CSV table of C-alpha atoms and ligand atoms in Angstrom, one decimal:
chain,number,residue,atom,x,y,z
A,1,UNK,CA,-0.1,0.2,0.0
A,2,UNK,CA,1.3,3.6,-0.8
A,3,UNK,CA,0.4,5.4,2.4
A,4,UNK,CA,0.6,8.7,0.7
A,5,UNK,CA,-1.9,8.1,-1.8
A,6,UNK,CA,-4.7,7.2,0.7
A,7,UNK,CA,-5.4,10.7,1.8
A,8,UNK,CA,-3.4,13.9,2.4
A,9,UNK,CA,-2.7,13.6,6.2
A,10,UNK,CA,1.1,13.4,7.5
A,11,UNK,CA,2.9,10.4,6.9
A,12,UNK,CA,5.1,9.8,10.0
A,13,UNK,CA,8.0,7.3,10.3
A,14,UNK,CA,8.5,6.4,14.0
A,15,UNK,CA,11.2,4.2,15.4
A,16,UNK,CA,11.1,2.6,18.6
A,17,UNK,CA,7.2,2.4,18.5
A,18,UNK,CA,6.9,-0.9,20.2
A,19,UNK,CA,7.1,0.2,23.8
A,20,UNK,CA,7.4,3.1,26.1
A,21,UNK,CA,7.3,6.6,24.8
A,22,UNK,CA,7.4,5.5,21.2
A,23,UNK,CA,4.3,3.3,21.8
A,24,UNK,CA,2.4,6.3,23.2
A,25,UNK,CA,3.7,8.7,20.6
A,26,UNK,CA,2.2,6.1,17.9
A,27,UNK,CA,-1.2,6.0,19.6
A,28,UNK,CA,-1.3,9.7,20.1
A,29,UNK,CA,-0.4,10.6,16.2
A,30,UNK,CA,-3.0,7.9,15.0
A,31,UNK,CA,-5.6,9.6,17.3
A,32,UNK,CA,-4.5,13.0,15.6
A,33,UNK,CA,-5.4,11.2,12.4
A,34,UNK,CA,-1.8,10.7,11.0
A,35,UNK,CA,-0.5,7.8,9.5
A,36,UNK,CA,2.5,6.1,11.1
A,37,UNK,CA,4.9,3.5,10.0
A,38,UNK,CA,5.8,1.9,13.2
A,39,UNK,CA,9.2,0.4,13.7
A,40,UNK,CA,11.0,-1.5,16.4
A,41,UNK,CA,12.3,-5.3,16.5
A,42,UNK,CA,9.3,-6.6,18.5
A,43,UNK,CA,6.8,-7.8,15.7
A,44,UNK,CA,4.0,-8.8,18.2
A,45,UNK,CA,4.1,-5.5,19.9
A,46,UNK,CA,4.0,-3.6,16.3
A,47,UNK,CA,1.3,-5.8,15.3
A,48,UNK,CA,-1.0,-5.1,18.4
A,49,UNK,CA,-0.4,-1.3,17.6
A,50,UNK,CA,-1.5,-1.9,14.0
A,51,UNK,CA,-4.7,-3.5,15.4
A,52,UNK,CA,-5.5,-0.2,16.7
A,53,UNK,CA,-5.9,1.4,13.5
A,54,UNK,CA,-5.3,0.7,9.6
A,55,UNK,CA,-3.2,4.1,9.9
A,56,UNK,CA,-0.4,2.2,11.4
A,57,UNK,CA,1.9,0.1,9.1
A,58,UNK,CA,4.3,-2.1,10.9
A,59,UNK,CA,8.1,-2.1,9.6
A,60,UNK,CA,10.0,-4.3,12.2
A,61,UNK,CA,13.8,-4.3,11.8
A,62,UNK,CA,16.9,-4.1,14.2
A,63,UNK,CA,18.4,-0.5,13.7
A,64,UNK,CA,21.9,-1.8,15.0
A,65,UNK,CA,22.1,-4.3,11.9
A,66,UNK,CA,23.1,-2.3,8.8
A,67,UNK,CA,22.0,-4.9,6.3
A,68,UNK,CA,18.4,-4.7,8.0
A,69,UNK,CA,18.5,-1.0,7.8
A,70,UNK,CA,19.1,-1.2,3.9
A,71,UNK,CA,16.5,-3.5,3.6
A,72,UNK,CA,14.0,-1.3,5.7
A,73,UNK,CA,15.0,1.6,3.6
A,74,UNK,CA,13.5,-0.4,0.6
A,75,UNK,CA,10.5,-1.2,2.3
A,76,UNK,CA,10.1,2.1,3.4
A,77,UNK,CA,10.1,3.3,-0.3
A,78,UNK,CA,7.6,0.6,-1.2
A,79,UNK,CA,5.3,1.8,1.8
A,80,UNK,CA,5.1,5.4,0.9
A,81,UNK,CA,6.2,8.0,-1.6
A,82,UNK,CA,7.0,10.6,0.8
A,83,UNK,CA,7.6,11.0,4.5
A,84,UNK,CA,6.3,14.3,6.3
A,85,UNK,CA,8.1,13.5,9.5
A,86,UNK,CA,10.5,10.9,10.9
A,87,UNK,CA,10.9,10.7,14.6
A,88,UNK,CA,14.1,8.7,15.6
A,89,UNK,CA,13.2,7.4,19.1
A,90,UNK,CA,14.3,3.9,19.2
A,91,UNK,CA,17.0,3.6,22.1
A,92,UNK,CA,18.7,1.5,24.6
A,93,UNK,CA,20.5,1.9,27.9
A,94,UNK,CA,23.3,-0.1,29.5
A,95,UNK,CA,25.1,1.0,32.6
A,96,UNK,CA,28.8,0.7,33.1
A,97,UNK,CA,29.4,-0.8,36.4
A,98,UNK,CA,32.8,0.1,38.0
A,99,UNK,CA,35.2,-1.3,38.9
A,100,UNK,CA,34.5,-4.0,36.5
A,101,UNK,CA,32.3,-2.7,33.7
A,102,UNK,CA,31.2,-4.7,30.4
A,103,UNK,CA,33.2,-2.3,28.2
A,104,UNK,CA,31.5,-3.7,25.1
A,105,UNK,CA,28.0,-2.1,26.1
A,106,UNK,CA,29.6,1.4,25.0
A,107,UNK,CA,29.7,-0.1,21.7
A,108,UNK,CA,26.4,-1.7,21.5
A,109,UNK,CA,24.6,1.4,23.0
A,110,UNK,CA,26.3,3.6,20.4
A,111,UNK,CA,25.4,1.3,17.6
A,112,UNK,CA,21.5,1.7,18.5
A,113,UNK,CA,21.2,5.3,19.9
A,114,UNK,CA,23.8,7.1,17.6
A,115,UNK,CA,24.6,5.0,14.6
A,116,UNK,CA,21.2,3.5,14.2
A,117,UNK,CA,19.5,6.9,14.6
A,118,UNK,CA,21.9,8.3,11.7
A,119,UNK,CA,21.2,5.4,9.6
A,120,UNK,CA,17.5,5.9,9.9
A,121,UNK,CA,17.6,9.6,9.1
A,122,UNK,CA,20.0,8.6,6.1
A,123,UNK,CA,17.3,6.3,4.5
A,124,UNK,CA,14.4,8.8,5.3
A,125,UNK,CA,16.1,11.7,3.9
A,126,UNK,CA,15.1,11.0,0.0
A,127,UNK,CA,11.3,10.6,1.2
A,128,UNK,CA,11.4,13.6,3.6
A,129,UNK,CA,12.5,15.7,0.6
A,130,UNK,CA,9.3,14.8,-1.1
A,131,UNK,CA,7.2,15.6,1.8
A,132,UNK,CA,3.9,17.6,1.1
A,133,UNK,CA,5.2,20.7,3.3
A,134,UNK,CA,8.6,21.1,4.9
A,135,UNK,CA,9.8,17.7,6.0
A,136,UNK,CA,10.6,17.3,9.7
A,137,UNK,CA,13.4,15.4,11.4
A,138,UNK,CA,12.9,14.7,15.3
A,139,UNK,CA,15.5,13.0,17.5
A,140,UNK,CA,14.6,11.7,21.0
A,141,UNK,CA,17.6,12.5,22.9
A,142,UNK,CA,17.6,12.9,26.8
A,143,UNK,CA,18.5,15.4,29.5
A,144,UNK,CA,21.2,13.0,30.5
A,145,UNK,CA,23.5,15.1,28.2
A,146,UNK,CA,23.2,18.0,30.4
A,147,UNK,CA,25.1,16.5,33.5
A,148,UNK,CA,27.3,13.5,34.2
A,149,UNK,CA,25.6,10.8,35.9
A,150,UNK,CA,27.3,7.8,37.4
A,151,UNK,CA,27.3,4.5,35.2
A,152,UNK,CA,26.0,6.7,32.2
A,153,UNK,CA,29.1,6.8,30.2
A,154,UNK,CA,27.7,4.7,27.2
A,155,UNK,CA,24.2,6.1,27.2
A,156,UNK,CA,25.1,9.7,27.8
A,157,UNK,CA,28.0,9.7,25.1
A,158,UNK,CA,25.5,8.0,22.5
A,159,UNK,CA,23.0,10.6,23.2
A,160,UNK,CA,25.3,13.5,23.1
A,161,UNK,CA,26.7,12.3,19.8
A,162,UNK,CA,23.1,12.2,18.5
A,163,UNK,CA,22.6,15.8,19.9
A,164,UNK,CA,25.6,17.2,18.0
A,165,UNK,CA,24.8,15.4,14.8
A,166,UNK,CA,21.1,16.9,14.7
A,167,UNK,CA,22.5,20.4,15.6
A,168,UNK,CA,24.9,20.2,12.7
A,169,UNK,CA,22.4,18.7,10.4
A,170,UNK,CA,20.0,21.4,11.2
A,171,UNK,CA,22.4,23.6,9.5
A,172,UNK,CA,22.9,21.5,6.5
A,173,UNK,CA,19.4,20.9,5.6
A,174,UNK,CA,17.9,24.4,6.6
A,175,UNK,CA,16.7,25.3,3.3
A,176,UNK,CA,14.5,22.4,2.9
A,177,UNK,CA,13.9,20.6,6.4
A,178,UNK,CA,13.2,21.2,10.1
A,179,UNK,CA,15.1,19.5,12.7
A,180,UNK,CA,14.0,19.2,16.2
A,181,UNK,CA,15.8,17.7,19.3
A,182,UNK,CA,13.9,16.4,22.2
A,183,UNK,CA,15.4,16.0,25.6
A,184,UNK,CA,13.1,14.3,28.0
A,185,UNK,CA,13.7,13.9,31.7
A,186,UNK,CA,12.8,10.6,33.3
A,187,UNK,CA,10.0,8.9,31.8
A,188,UNK,CA,8.2,5.7,33.3
A,189,UNK,CA,8.9,3.1,30.6
A,190,UNK,CA,10.6,-0.6,30.3
A,191,UNK,CA,13.7,1.3,30.1
A,192,UNK,CA,13.6,3.2,33.4
A,193,UNK,CA,11.5,0.4,35.3
A,194,UNK,CA,15.1,-1.3,35.6
A,195,UNK,CA,16.6,1.8,37.4
A,196,UNK,CA,17.3,1.4,41.1
A,197,UNK,CA,18.0,5.1,41.8
A,198,UNK,CA,15.6,8.0,42.3
A,199,UNK,CA,14.2,9.6,39.3
A,200,UNK,CA,13.1,13.1,39.9
A,201,UNK,CA,10.2,14.6,38.4
A,202,UNK,CA,9.5,11.5,36.5
A,203,UNK,CA,6.4,11.5,34.0
A,204,UNK,CA,4.3,8.9,32.6
A,205,UNK,CA,5.0,7.9,28.8
A,206,UNK,CA,1.5,9.1,27.8
A,207,UNK,CA,2.4,12.5,29.7
A,208,UNK,CA,5.7,12.5,27.6
A,209,UNK,CA,4.2,11.9,24.2
A,210,UNK,CA,1.5,14.4,24.6
A,211,UNK,CA,4.1,17.1,25.7
A,212,UNK,CA,6.6,16.1,22.8
A,213,UNK,CA,3.8,16.0,20.1
A,214,UNK,CA,2.2,19.5,21.4
A,215,UNK,CA,6.0,21.0,21.0
A,216,UNK,CA,6.4,19.5,17.7
A,217,UNK,CA,3.6,21.4,16.0
A,218,UNK,CA,5.8,24.6,16.6
A,219,UNK,CA,8.9,22.9,15.2
A,220,UNK,CA,11.3,24.2,17.8
A,221,UNK,CA,15.0,23.6,17.6
A,222,UNK,CA,15.0,21.9,21.0
A,223,UNK,CA,12.3,20.8,23.5
A,224,UNK,CA,13.5,20.1,26.9
A,225,UNK,CA,10.8,18.7,29.6
A,226,UNK,CA,10.2,18.7,32.4
A,227,UNK,CA,12.0,22.2,32.7
A,228,UNK,CA,12.2,21.5,36.6
A,229,UNK,CA,14.7,18.8,35.9
A,230,UNK,CA,16.6,20.9,33.7
A,231,UNK,CA,17.0,23.6,36.2
A,232,UNK,CA,18.5,21.1,38.8
A,233,UNK,CA,20.7,19.8,36.1
A,234,UNK,CA,22.2,23.2,35.7
A,235,UNK,CA,23.7,22.8,39.1
A,236,UNK,CA,26.4,20.6,37.3
A,237,UNK,CA,27.5,23.7,35.5
A,238,UNK,CA,27.2,26.2,38.1
A,239,UNK,CA,28.8,24.0,40.8
A,240,UNK,CA,30.5,21.1,39.1
A,241,UNK,CA,32.3,19.9,42.5
A,242,UNK,CA,29.3,19.9,44.4
A,243,UNK,CA,27.5,18.0,41.6
A,244,UNK,CA,30.5,15.4,41.7
A,245,UNK,CA,30.2,14.9,45.3
A,246,UNK,CA,26.3,14.4,45.2
A,247,UNK,CA,26.8,12.0,42.4
A,248,UNK,CA,29.6,10.0,44.0
A,249,UNK,CA,27.6,9.8,47.3
A,250,UNK,CA,24.4,8.7,45.4
A,251,UNK,CA,26.3,6.1,43.2
A,252,UNK,CA,27.7,4.6,46.7
A,253,UNK,CA,24.2,4.3,48.2
A,254,UNK,CA,22.7,2.9,45.1
A,255,UNK,CA,25.4,0.3,44.6
A,256,UNK,CA,24.6,-1.3,47.8
A,257,UNK,CA,21.7,-3.0,46.4
A,258,UNK,CA,22.1,-2.4,42.7
A,259,UNK,CA,22.7,-5.3,40.2
A,260,UNK,CA,24.1,-4.3,36.9
A,261,UNK,CA,21.4,-3.3,34.5
A,262,UNK,CA,22.0,-4.6,31.0
A,263,UNK,CA,19.9,-4.1,28.0
A,264,UNK,CA,18.2,-5.8,26.1
A,265,UNK,CA,15.0,-7.8,27.1
B,301,LIG,N1,12.5,6.6,29.6
B,301,LIG,C1,13.2,7.6,29.9
B,301,LIG,O1,13.1,8.3,30.9
B,301,LIG,C2,13.9,8.3,28.7
B,301,LIG,C3,14.5,9.7,29.1
B,301,LIG,C4,15.1,10.3,28.1
B,301,LIG,C5,15.3,9.8,26.9
B,301,LIG,N2,14.7,8.4,26.7
B,301,LIG,C6,14.8,8.1,25.3
B,301,LIG,O2,13.5,7.8,24.7
B,301,LIG,C7,13.4,6.9,23.6
B,301,LIG,C8,12.5,5.9,24.1
B,301,LIG,O3,12.7,5.0,25.3
B,301,LIG,P1,11.8,4.3,26.3
B,301,LIG,O4,12.1,4.8,27.7
B,301,LIG,O5,10.4,4.4,25.6
B,301,LIG,O6,12.5,2.8,26.2
B,301,LIG,P2,11.5,1.5,25.8
B,301,LIG,O7,10.2,1.4,26.4
B,301,LIG,O8,12.7,0.6,26.3
B,301,LIG,O9,11.4,1.6,24.2
B,301,LIG,C9,12.8,1.7,23.4
B,301,LIG,C10,12.3,1.3,22.2
B,301,LIG,O10,13.4,1.4,21.1
B,301,LIG,C11,13.4,0.3,20.1
B,301,LIG,N3,14.7,-0.4,20.1
B,301,LIG,C12,15.6,-0.6,21.0
B,301,LIG,N4,16.8,-1.2,20.3
B,301,LIG,C13,16.4,-1.3,19.0
B,301,LIG,C14,17.2,-1.9,17.8
B,301,LIG,N5,18.3,-2.3,18.2
B,301,LIG,N6,16.3,-2.0,16.8
B,301,LIG,C15,15.1,-1.4,16.7
B,301,LIG,N7,14.5,-0.9,17.8
B,301,LIG,C16,14.9,-0.8,19.1
B,301,LIG,C17,12.5,-0.9,21.0
B,301,LIG,O11,11.8,-1.6,20.3
B,301,LIG,P3,12.0,-3.2,20.3
B,301,LIG,O12,12.2,-3.6,21.8
B,301,LIG,O13,10.9,-3.7,19.6
B,301,LIG,O14,13.3,-3.5,19.4
B,301,LIG,C18,11.6,0.1,21.8
B,301,LIG,O15,10.5,0.4,21.1
B,301,LIG,C19,15.0,6.1,23.8
B,301,LIG,O16,15.8,6.8,22.7
B,301,LIG,C20,15.5,6.6,25.2
B,301,LIG,O17,16.8,6.8,25.2
B,301,LIG,C21,13.9,7.9,27.5
């Protein structure tokens, strides 16, 4: 089916649609009347989403597998002649637990959160250039990039890399496309359900999706929420030593009953 021929509403490609924030984004997008090509690895979860509405088309693949990404690129072009928006949301988190971390986690997380996201943008670009209006690229980053957190070396670095990539891309595609970087704070999803530390100002995935979509209509360069967390993280810039002391103490306290958290399911 060519999605773009069925009517003139937006065609959105959403990665990480099978769970958490992405699932809620998908449900909200279809409620708004958009058509969504929904990606993730979990075919069952995507099929359940598609059962909600014929406006959801599942496209299952592993974004960390370059061959699978190429295949997905061909499939995308079969599904639609254009994309109005791509939301690169798929992500994974693995913590480095010192003194004996699993160093390979850094490579795995980078392959999904950075290289996978960049690959998805690459294969979406030709279709975004055919958008009915100005195409829109959206990256789901994280407020982790604003302050150093214990054990977050792999996750934070991958998100910081994606953040820079999108800032730079915004300049290069300014003539034809908009680029929005979204920085959520803590959101209750399977990804954070495994955390054993306190997550201030945590919001539900449904709330996060609603806030994100409300902001996207204005196509901002950046959308950061909740703002209260952002203000708190500014402490790491204003008083970096104090921030470090707090993080060290917090890490020691959490490590007493914390088992290493390793993605994936
Ligand atoms: N939750 C938070 O507090 C929070 C805060 C800031 C930013 N974020 C970011 O928000 C995004 C969504 O996270 P979430 O909290 O909703 O987590 P989640 O519930 O674990 O969802 C992660 C999504 O990414 C997909 N994914 C992971 N690895 C993949 C791979 N190799 N190939 C294809 N898809 C893959 C998963 O699909 P499959 O399992 O089907 O592959 C799933 O749909 C992530 O980028 C995360 O870093 C989350």
